[in-house]
Amino acid sequence: MLSKDSSIETAKNTADNLYQLMELINSNIIDMDIEQIISLSGFCLDLSAQVSTWMDSEFARREKQRN
């Protein structure tokens, strides 16, 4: 799980996983049950929130270092 203190490598891996999951959903959506779509969409939202939180934290850390 990606947290505010995770390394950039962990953030990159999480973003890559999100992309791959979204690509998988997109290429198979016609064959998926609605429950699968809802569940995987929720997982995508969670991963994107983790990446967003990490980016906010990293931006704040870098701004603090500059000042």
Tab-separated table of C-alpha atoms in Angstrom:
chain	number	residue	atom	x	y	z
A	1	MET	CA	0.000	0.000	0.000
A	2	LEU	CA	1.242	3.430	-0.940
A	3	SER	CA	1.557	5.904	1.912
A	4	LYS	CA	2.816	9.470	2.281
A	5	ASP	CA	6.266	8.178	3.248
A	6	SER	CA	6.637	5.601	0.461
A	7	SER	CA	9.523	5.745	-1.979
A	8	ILE	CA	9.158	7.066	-5.497
A	9	GLU	CA	9.636	3.488	-6.742
A	10	THR	CA	6.604	2.344	-4.730
A	11	ALA	CA	4.579	5.255	-6.117
A	12	LYS	CA	5.639	4.369	-9.659
A	13	ASN	CA	4.695	0.722	-9.152
A	14	THR	CA	1.298	1.702	-7.756
A	15	ALA	CA	0.638	4.007	-10.718
A	16	ASP	CA	1.732	1.253	-13.119
A	17	ASN	CA	-0.577	-1.231	-11.383
A	18	LEU	CA	-3.454	1.224	-11.677
A	19	TYR	CA	-2.793	1.668	-15.389
A	20	GLN	CA	-2.605	-2.087	-15.988
A	21	LEU	CA	-5.813	-2.695	-14.041
A	22	MET	CA	-7.650	0.003	-15.987
A	23	GLU	CA	-6.334	-1.432	-19.253
A	24	LEU	CA	-7.523	-4.916	-18.211
A	25	ILE	CA	-10.984	-3.599	-17.324
A	26	ASN	CA	-11.208	-1.663	-20.587
A	27	SER	CA	-10.267	-4.648	-22.743
A	28	ASN	CA	-12.614	-7.084	-20.950
A	29	ILE	CA	-15.543	-4.948	-19.829
A	30	ILE	CA	-18.045	-6.586	-22.188
A	31	ASP	CA	-17.341	-10.019	-20.676
A	32	MET	CA	-17.461	-8.861	-17.039
A	33	ASP	CA	-20.322	-9.058	-14.573
A	34	ILE	CA	-21.519	-5.762	-13.136
A	35	GLU	CA	-20.253	-6.831	-9.698
A	36	GLN	CA	-16.749	-7.294	-11.119
A	37	ILE	CA	-16.877	-3.908	-12.817
A	38	ILE	CA	-18.032	-2.180	-9.638
A	39	SER	CA	-15.442	-3.944	-7.484
A	40	LEU	CA	-12.538	-3.268	-9.837
A	41	SER	CA	-13.642	0.330	-10.366
A	42	GLY	CA	-13.573	0.802	-6.604
A	43	PHE	CA	-10.077	-0.655	-6.497
A	44	CYS	CA	-9.008	1.785	-9.244
A	45	LEU	CA	-10.418	4.678	-7.227
A	46	ASP	CA	-8.498	3.512	-4.164
A	47	LEU	CA	-5.225	3.229	-6.078
A	48	SER	CA	-5.698	6.642	-7.676
A	49	ALA	CA	-6.394	8.182	-4.258
A	50	GLN	CA	-3.191	6.616	-2.913
A	51	VAL	CA	-1.156	8.045	-5.802
A	52	SER	CA	-2.789	11.461	-5.406
A	53	THR	CA	-2.123	11.536	-1.654
A	54	TRP	CA	1.498	10.519	-2.221
A	55	MET	CA	1.946	13.217	-4.874
A	56	ASP	CA	0.496	15.892	-2.582
A	57	SER	CA	2.838	14.801	0.202
A	58	GLU	CA	5.846	14.668	-2.116
A	59	PHE	CA	5.068	18.135	-3.485
A	60	ALA	CA	4.830	19.541	0.050
A	61	ARG	CA	8.106	17.826	1.022
A	62	ARG	CA	9.932	19.253	-1.986
A	63	GLU	CA	8.516	22.734	-1.397
A	64	LYS	CA	9.698	22.560	2.214
A	65	GLN	CA	13.203	21.527	1.086
A	66	ARG	CA	13.389	24.465	-1.324
A	67	ASN	CA	12.523	26.987	1.378
